[in-house]
XYZ file of C-alpha atoms in Angstrom:
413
model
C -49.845 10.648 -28.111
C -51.884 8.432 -26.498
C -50.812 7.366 -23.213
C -50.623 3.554 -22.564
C -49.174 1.876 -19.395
C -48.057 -2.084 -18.853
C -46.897 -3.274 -15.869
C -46.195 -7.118 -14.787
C -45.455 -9.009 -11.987
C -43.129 -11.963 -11.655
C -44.097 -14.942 -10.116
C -42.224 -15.925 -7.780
C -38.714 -15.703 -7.567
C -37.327 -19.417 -7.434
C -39.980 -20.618 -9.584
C -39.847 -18.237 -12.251
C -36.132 -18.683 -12.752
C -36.132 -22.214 -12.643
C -38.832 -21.888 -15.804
C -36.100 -19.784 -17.376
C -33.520 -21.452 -17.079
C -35.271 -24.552 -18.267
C -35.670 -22.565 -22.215
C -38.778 -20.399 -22.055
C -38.663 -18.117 -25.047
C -38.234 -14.379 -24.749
C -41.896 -12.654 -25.045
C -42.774 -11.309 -28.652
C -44.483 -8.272 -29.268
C -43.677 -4.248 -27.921
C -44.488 -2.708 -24.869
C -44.897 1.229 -24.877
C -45.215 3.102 -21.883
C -45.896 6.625 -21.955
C -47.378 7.297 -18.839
C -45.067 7.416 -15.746
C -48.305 6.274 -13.443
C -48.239 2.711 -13.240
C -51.582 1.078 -13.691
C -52.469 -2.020 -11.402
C -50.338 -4.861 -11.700
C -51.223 -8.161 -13.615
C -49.892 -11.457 -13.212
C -50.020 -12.698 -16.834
C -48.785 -16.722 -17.135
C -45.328 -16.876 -17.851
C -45.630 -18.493 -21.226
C -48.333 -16.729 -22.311
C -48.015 -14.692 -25.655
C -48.399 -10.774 -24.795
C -50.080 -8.325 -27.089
C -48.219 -6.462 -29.522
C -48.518 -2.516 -29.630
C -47.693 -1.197 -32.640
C -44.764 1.473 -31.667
C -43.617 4.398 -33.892
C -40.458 4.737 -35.621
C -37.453 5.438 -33.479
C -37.471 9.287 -34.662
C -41.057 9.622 -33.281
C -40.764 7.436 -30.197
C -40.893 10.204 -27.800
C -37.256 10.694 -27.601
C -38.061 13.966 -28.365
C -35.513 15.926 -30.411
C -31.740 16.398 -30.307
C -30.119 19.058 -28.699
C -27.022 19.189 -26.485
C -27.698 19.134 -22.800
C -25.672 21.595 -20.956
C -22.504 20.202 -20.217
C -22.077 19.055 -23.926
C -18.604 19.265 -25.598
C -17.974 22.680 -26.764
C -17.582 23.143 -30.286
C -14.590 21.310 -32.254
C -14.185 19.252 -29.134
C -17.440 16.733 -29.907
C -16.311 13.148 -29.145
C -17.142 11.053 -32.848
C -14.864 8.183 -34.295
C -11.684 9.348 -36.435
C -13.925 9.407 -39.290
C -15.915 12.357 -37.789
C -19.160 10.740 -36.535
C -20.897 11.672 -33.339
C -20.860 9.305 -30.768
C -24.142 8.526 -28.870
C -27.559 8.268 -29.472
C -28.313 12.102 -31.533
C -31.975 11.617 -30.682
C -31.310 11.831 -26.929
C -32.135 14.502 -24.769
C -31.547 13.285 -21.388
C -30.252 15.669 -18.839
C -26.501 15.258 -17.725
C -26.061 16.117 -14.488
C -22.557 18.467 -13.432
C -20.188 14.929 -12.307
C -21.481 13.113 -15.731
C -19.740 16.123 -17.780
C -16.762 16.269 -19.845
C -13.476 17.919 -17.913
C -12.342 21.246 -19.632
C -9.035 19.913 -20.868
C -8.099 23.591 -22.070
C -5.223 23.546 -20.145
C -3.735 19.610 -19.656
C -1.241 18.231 -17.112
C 0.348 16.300 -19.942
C 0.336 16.149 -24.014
C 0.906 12.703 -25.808
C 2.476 13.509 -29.151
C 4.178 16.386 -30.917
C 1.970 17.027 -33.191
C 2.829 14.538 -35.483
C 1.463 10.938 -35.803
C 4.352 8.761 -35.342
C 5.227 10.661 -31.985
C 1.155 9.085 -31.040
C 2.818 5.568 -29.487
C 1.840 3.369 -27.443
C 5.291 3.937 -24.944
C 4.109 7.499 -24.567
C 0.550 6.648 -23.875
C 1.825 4.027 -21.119
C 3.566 6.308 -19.525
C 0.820 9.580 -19.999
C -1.675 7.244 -17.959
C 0.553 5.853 -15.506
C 1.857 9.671 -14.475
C -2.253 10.692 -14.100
C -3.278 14.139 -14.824
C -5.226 15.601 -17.566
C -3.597 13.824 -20.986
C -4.582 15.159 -24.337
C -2.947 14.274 -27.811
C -1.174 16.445 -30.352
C -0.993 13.997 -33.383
C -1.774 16.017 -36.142
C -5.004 16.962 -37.882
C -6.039 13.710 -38.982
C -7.888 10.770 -36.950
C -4.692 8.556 -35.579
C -4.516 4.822 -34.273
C -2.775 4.213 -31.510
C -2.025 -0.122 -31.564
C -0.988 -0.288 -27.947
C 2.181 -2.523 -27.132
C 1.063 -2.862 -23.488
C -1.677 -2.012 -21.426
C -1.894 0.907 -20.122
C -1.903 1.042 -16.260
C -3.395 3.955 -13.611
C -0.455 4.248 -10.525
C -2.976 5.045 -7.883
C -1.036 7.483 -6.164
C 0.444 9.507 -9.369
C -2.833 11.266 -9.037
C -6.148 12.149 -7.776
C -7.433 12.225 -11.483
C -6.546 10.874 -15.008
C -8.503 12.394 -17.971
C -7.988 10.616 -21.175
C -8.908 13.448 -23.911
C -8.666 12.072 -27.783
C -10.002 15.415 -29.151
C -12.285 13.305 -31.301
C -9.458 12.140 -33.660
C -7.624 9.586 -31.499
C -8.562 5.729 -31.376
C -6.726 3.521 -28.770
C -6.698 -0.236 -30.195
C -5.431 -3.294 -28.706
C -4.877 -4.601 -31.615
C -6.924 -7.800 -31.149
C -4.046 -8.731 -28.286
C -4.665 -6.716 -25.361
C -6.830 -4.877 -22.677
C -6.397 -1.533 -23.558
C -6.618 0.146 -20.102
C -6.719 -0.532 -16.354
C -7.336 1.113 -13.549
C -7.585 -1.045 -9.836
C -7.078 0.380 -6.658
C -6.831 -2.820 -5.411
C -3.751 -3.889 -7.186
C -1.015 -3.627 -5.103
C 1.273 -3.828 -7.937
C -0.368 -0.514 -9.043
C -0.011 1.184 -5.274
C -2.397 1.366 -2.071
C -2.842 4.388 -1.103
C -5.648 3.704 1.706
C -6.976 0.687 4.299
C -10.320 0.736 2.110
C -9.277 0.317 -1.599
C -12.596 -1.144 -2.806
C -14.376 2.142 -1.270
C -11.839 5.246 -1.910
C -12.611 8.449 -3.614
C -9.800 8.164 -5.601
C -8.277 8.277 -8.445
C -11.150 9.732 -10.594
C -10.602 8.372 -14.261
C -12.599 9.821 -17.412
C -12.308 9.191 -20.673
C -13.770 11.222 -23.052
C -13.616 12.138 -27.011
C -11.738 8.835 -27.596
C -12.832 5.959 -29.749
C -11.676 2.349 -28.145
C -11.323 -0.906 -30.415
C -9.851 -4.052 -30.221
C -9.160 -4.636 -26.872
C -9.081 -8.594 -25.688
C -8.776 -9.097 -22.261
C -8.834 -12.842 -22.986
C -7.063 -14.740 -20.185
C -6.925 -11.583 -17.792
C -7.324 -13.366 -14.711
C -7.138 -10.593 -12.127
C -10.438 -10.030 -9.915
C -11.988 -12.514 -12.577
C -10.945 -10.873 -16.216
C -13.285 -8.987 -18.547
C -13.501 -5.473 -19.390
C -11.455 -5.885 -23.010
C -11.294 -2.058 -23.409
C -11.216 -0.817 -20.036
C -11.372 -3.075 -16.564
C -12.143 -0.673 -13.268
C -12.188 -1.655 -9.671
C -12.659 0.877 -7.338
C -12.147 5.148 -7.398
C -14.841 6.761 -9.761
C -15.331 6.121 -13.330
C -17.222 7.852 -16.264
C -17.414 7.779 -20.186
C -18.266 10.608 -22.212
C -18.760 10.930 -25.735
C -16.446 8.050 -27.133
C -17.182 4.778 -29.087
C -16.335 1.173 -28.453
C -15.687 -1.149 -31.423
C -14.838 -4.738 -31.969
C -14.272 -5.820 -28.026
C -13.872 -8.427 -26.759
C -12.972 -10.862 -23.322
C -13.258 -14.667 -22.619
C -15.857 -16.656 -24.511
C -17.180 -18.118 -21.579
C -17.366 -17.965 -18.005
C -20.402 -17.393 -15.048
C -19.967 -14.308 -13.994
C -17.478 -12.558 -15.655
C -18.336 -9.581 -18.656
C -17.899 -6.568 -20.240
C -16.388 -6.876 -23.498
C -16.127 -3.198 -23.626
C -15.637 -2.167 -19.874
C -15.694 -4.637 -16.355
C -16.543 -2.326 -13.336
C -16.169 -3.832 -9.702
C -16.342 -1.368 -6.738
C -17.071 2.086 -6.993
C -16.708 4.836 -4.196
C -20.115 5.119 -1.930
C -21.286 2.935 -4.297
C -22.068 6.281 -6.807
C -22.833 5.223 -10.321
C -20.458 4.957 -13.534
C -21.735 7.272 -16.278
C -21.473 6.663 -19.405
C -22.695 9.716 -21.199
C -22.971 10.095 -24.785
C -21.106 7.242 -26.474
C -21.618 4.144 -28.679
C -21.013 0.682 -27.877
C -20.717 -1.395 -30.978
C -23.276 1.075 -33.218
C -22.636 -1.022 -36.735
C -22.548 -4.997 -37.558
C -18.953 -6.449 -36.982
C -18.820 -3.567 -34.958
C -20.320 -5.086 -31.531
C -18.554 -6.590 -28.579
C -18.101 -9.994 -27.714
C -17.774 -11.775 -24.114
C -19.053 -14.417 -21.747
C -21.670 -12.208 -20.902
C -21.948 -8.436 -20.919
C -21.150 -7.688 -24.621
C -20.812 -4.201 -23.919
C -21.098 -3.324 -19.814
C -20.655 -5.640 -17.031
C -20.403 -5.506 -13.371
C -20.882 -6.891 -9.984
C -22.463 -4.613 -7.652
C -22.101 -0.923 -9.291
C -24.593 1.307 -10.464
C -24.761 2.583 -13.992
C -26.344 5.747 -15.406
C -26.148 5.568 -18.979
C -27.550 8.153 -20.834
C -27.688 9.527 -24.557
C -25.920 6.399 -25.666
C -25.986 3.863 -28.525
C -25.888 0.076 -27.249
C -26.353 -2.305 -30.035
C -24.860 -5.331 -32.290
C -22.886 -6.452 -29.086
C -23.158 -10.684 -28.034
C -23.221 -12.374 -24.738
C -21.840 -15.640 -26.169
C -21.306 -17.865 -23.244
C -23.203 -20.959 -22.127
C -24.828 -22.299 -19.687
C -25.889 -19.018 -17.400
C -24.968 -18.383 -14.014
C -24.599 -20.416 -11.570
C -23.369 -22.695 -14.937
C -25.489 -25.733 -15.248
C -23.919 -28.981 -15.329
C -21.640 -29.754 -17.655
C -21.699 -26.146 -19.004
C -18.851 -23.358 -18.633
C -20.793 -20.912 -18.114
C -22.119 -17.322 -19.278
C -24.307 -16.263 -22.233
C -26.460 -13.490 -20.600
C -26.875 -9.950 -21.177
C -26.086 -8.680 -25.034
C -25.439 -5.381 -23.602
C -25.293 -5.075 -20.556
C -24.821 -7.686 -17.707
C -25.163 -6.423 -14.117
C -25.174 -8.657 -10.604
C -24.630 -7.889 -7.277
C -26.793 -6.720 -4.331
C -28.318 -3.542 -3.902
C -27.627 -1.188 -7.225
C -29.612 0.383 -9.841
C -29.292 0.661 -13.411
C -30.510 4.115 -15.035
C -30.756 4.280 -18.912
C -32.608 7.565 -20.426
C -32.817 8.848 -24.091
C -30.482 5.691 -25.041
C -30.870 3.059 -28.188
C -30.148 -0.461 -27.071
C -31.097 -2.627 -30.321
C -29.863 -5.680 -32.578
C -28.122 -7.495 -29.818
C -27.590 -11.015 -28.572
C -27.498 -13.001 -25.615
C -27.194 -17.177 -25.542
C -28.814 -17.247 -22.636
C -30.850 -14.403 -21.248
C -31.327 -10.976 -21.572
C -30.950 -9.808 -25.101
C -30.440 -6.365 -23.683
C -30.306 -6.379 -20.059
C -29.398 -9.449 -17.664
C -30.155 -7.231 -14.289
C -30.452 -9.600 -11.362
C -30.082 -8.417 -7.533
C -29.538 -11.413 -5.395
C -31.204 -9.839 -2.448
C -33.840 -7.851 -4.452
C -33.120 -4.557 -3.728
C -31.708 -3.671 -7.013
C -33.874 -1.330 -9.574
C -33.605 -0.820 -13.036
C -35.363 2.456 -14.838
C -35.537 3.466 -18.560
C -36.779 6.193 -19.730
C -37.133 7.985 -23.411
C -35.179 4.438 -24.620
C -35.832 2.409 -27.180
C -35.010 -1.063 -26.549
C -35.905 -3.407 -30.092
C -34.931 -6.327 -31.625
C -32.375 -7.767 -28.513
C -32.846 -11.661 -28.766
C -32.921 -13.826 -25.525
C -32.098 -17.391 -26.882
C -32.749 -19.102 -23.617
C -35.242 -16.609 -21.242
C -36.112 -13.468 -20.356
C -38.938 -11.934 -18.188
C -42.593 -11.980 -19.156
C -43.698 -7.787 -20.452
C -40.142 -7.063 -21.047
C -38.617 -8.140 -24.409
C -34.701 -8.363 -24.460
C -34.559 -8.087 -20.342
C -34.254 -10.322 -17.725
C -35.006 -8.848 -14.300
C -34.924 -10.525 -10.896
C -34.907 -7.032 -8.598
C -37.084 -5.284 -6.174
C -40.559 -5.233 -7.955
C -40.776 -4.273 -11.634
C -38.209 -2.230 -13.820
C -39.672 1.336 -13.962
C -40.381 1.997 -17.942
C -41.227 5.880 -18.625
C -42.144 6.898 -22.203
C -39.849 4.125 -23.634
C -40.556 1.029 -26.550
C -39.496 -2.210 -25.874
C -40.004 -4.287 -28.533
């Protein structure tokens, strides 16, 4: 295929967000990039229209086709919804690296359930998470909800890692009420366990093979709410091969996110992955928050890869810092990231068909400091709409970071 390279620069910083903020349009058109060497920069005004390239079909976009990486589920063990439908994006081909993999949960710490379905509840899930280990479920052969009574809440010194393992067939909900799980190792209420709980190496929590819907962390008001499914501060975090459904956290808000999953503080600052899953994936099926209608987070890194991002809404308004007489929020449909220095990898993912009030259809990725990066590669990023702004070259993105995001054989259109 023809190789084609765009590259733009922002103006500068102050400027160009004041222009956003005050209701420029998200560019039309596509951008392909094929070739990883960036051409020489142009400086393009920001309300001019940019050309449209014509990209292929999803199928032929360069994703290239769909095996497993290694690491992949084994057989029979292949994360999906109850109904039996893969999560993640099945055109990806992104390598996972060894600490993005699933855990071998052949042999578990702890079972939840008898093998039947009404021994699946929510009591014994509670008390599964809060005792740590590796927890798998024995609810029968066929796809079970679990409606969750409570949250359920990591003890940080029960152990050094919690594995959440639905076998494919298990969906936690929340049942429209509640967050469905937390983990904070800066809760005292959930036990310190060192002088440095926004930077420890522990506890390690994965989820994996597990479909989460229905959380509401709506009036959470701990380290600033979100995170409807899952809310994480501190330890190390990653998602593998599970689905996220029908979300949600407050309506509005600045700064707060992640209708799906709210991240704050990870150890050495080493990125959550989230390998393999689906975030939304159908209409109705989306999350819905402030901002962040799937991912959100202040400071952490994200390496998202394989995945399926789409029909999730960043509903607040009035951005962030709010303007005047405006709550708040409205910016990223997907994914909403602030901070300081991180970076935001997505490769062989499908981010499409979401919605932010604000900015940043897809992506809302702004480092305060500019030192920040954001790289996609073998994505497809289409049809994300910006209401209020988004960055010149990049449809469904706004970026304020240090120089350009770094697009490799990806569409944006």
């Amino acid at each position: 295929m023809h190789s084609r390279d765009r590259t733009t620069t922002r103006a500068a910083a102050g400027l160009l967000l004041a222009a956003l903020l005050a209701g420029c349009g998200s560019s039309g058109g596509d951008v392909v990039v094929e070739d990883p060497d960036r051409a020489a920069a142009t400086t393009p005004a920001a309300s001019a229209p940019v050309p449209a390239t014509e990209a292929a079909p999803s199928g032929d976009s360069g994703l290239g086709p769909a095996p497993r990486p290694d690491g992949a589920a084994a057989p029979g063990d292949a994360g999906g919804t109850p109904s039996g439908d893969p999560a993640g994006n099945p055109d990806g081909a992104a390598e996972v690296p060894a600490q993005a993999r699933a855990v071998d949960t052949s042999r578990p710490t702890r079972t939840v359930g008898d093998g039947t379905p009404a021994s699946c509840t929510s009591d014994a899930v509670v008390a599964a998470v809060a005792a740590g280990g590796i927890i798998t479920f024995s609810c029968g052969p066929a796809p079970v909800v679990i409606t969750m009574k409570r949250t359920a809440k990591i003890r940080n010194a029960a152990a050094r890692q919690v594995v959440l393992d639905g076998g494919g067939r298990v969906t936690l909900s929340g049942g429209g009420e509640r967050r469905i799980l937390y983990m904070n190792t800066c809760d005292e209420a959930q036990g310190w366990t060192t002088s440095h709980c926004n930077d420890q190496d522990h506890p390690e929590l994965v989820v994996q093979n597990l479909t989460f819907a229905d959380g509401d962390a709506t009036g959470e008001q701990t380290d600033g709410g979100g995170g409807g499914a899952i809310f994480v501060r501190g330890g190390q975090f990653r998602v593998v091969d599970s689905r996220f459904v029908r979300n949600r956290c407050d309506a509005t808000g600045p700064d707060l996110g992640g209708a799906a999953i709210r991240v704050l503080d990870q150890w050495q600052d080493q990125p959550v992955y989230v390998v393999r899953s689906t975030f939304g994936g159908a209409p109705g099926d989306g999350g819905v928050c402030a901002n962040g209608g799937a991912l959100s987070s202040i400071g952490v890194s994200w390496t998202v890869l394989n995945s399926v991002l789409t029909h999730n809404s960043a509903i607040g308004h009035g951005a962030n810092p709010a303007k005047p007489g405006t709550p708040g929020g409205g910016s990223g449909g997907a994914i909403y990231a602030d901070g300081n220095l991180f970076r935001i990898t997505v490769a062989g993912s499908l981010i499409e068909d979401n919605e932010a009030r604000e900015g940043g259809g897809a992506i809302f990725f702004v480092s305060n400091d500019r030192s920040g990066t954001l790289e996609l590669t073998n994505s497809v990023l289409r049809r994300n709409t910006s209401q209020g702004f988004a960055t010149a070259g990049y449809p469904g993105i706004f970026y304020l970071g240090a120089g350009e995001p770094v697009v490799v054989s990806s569409t944006l259109r």
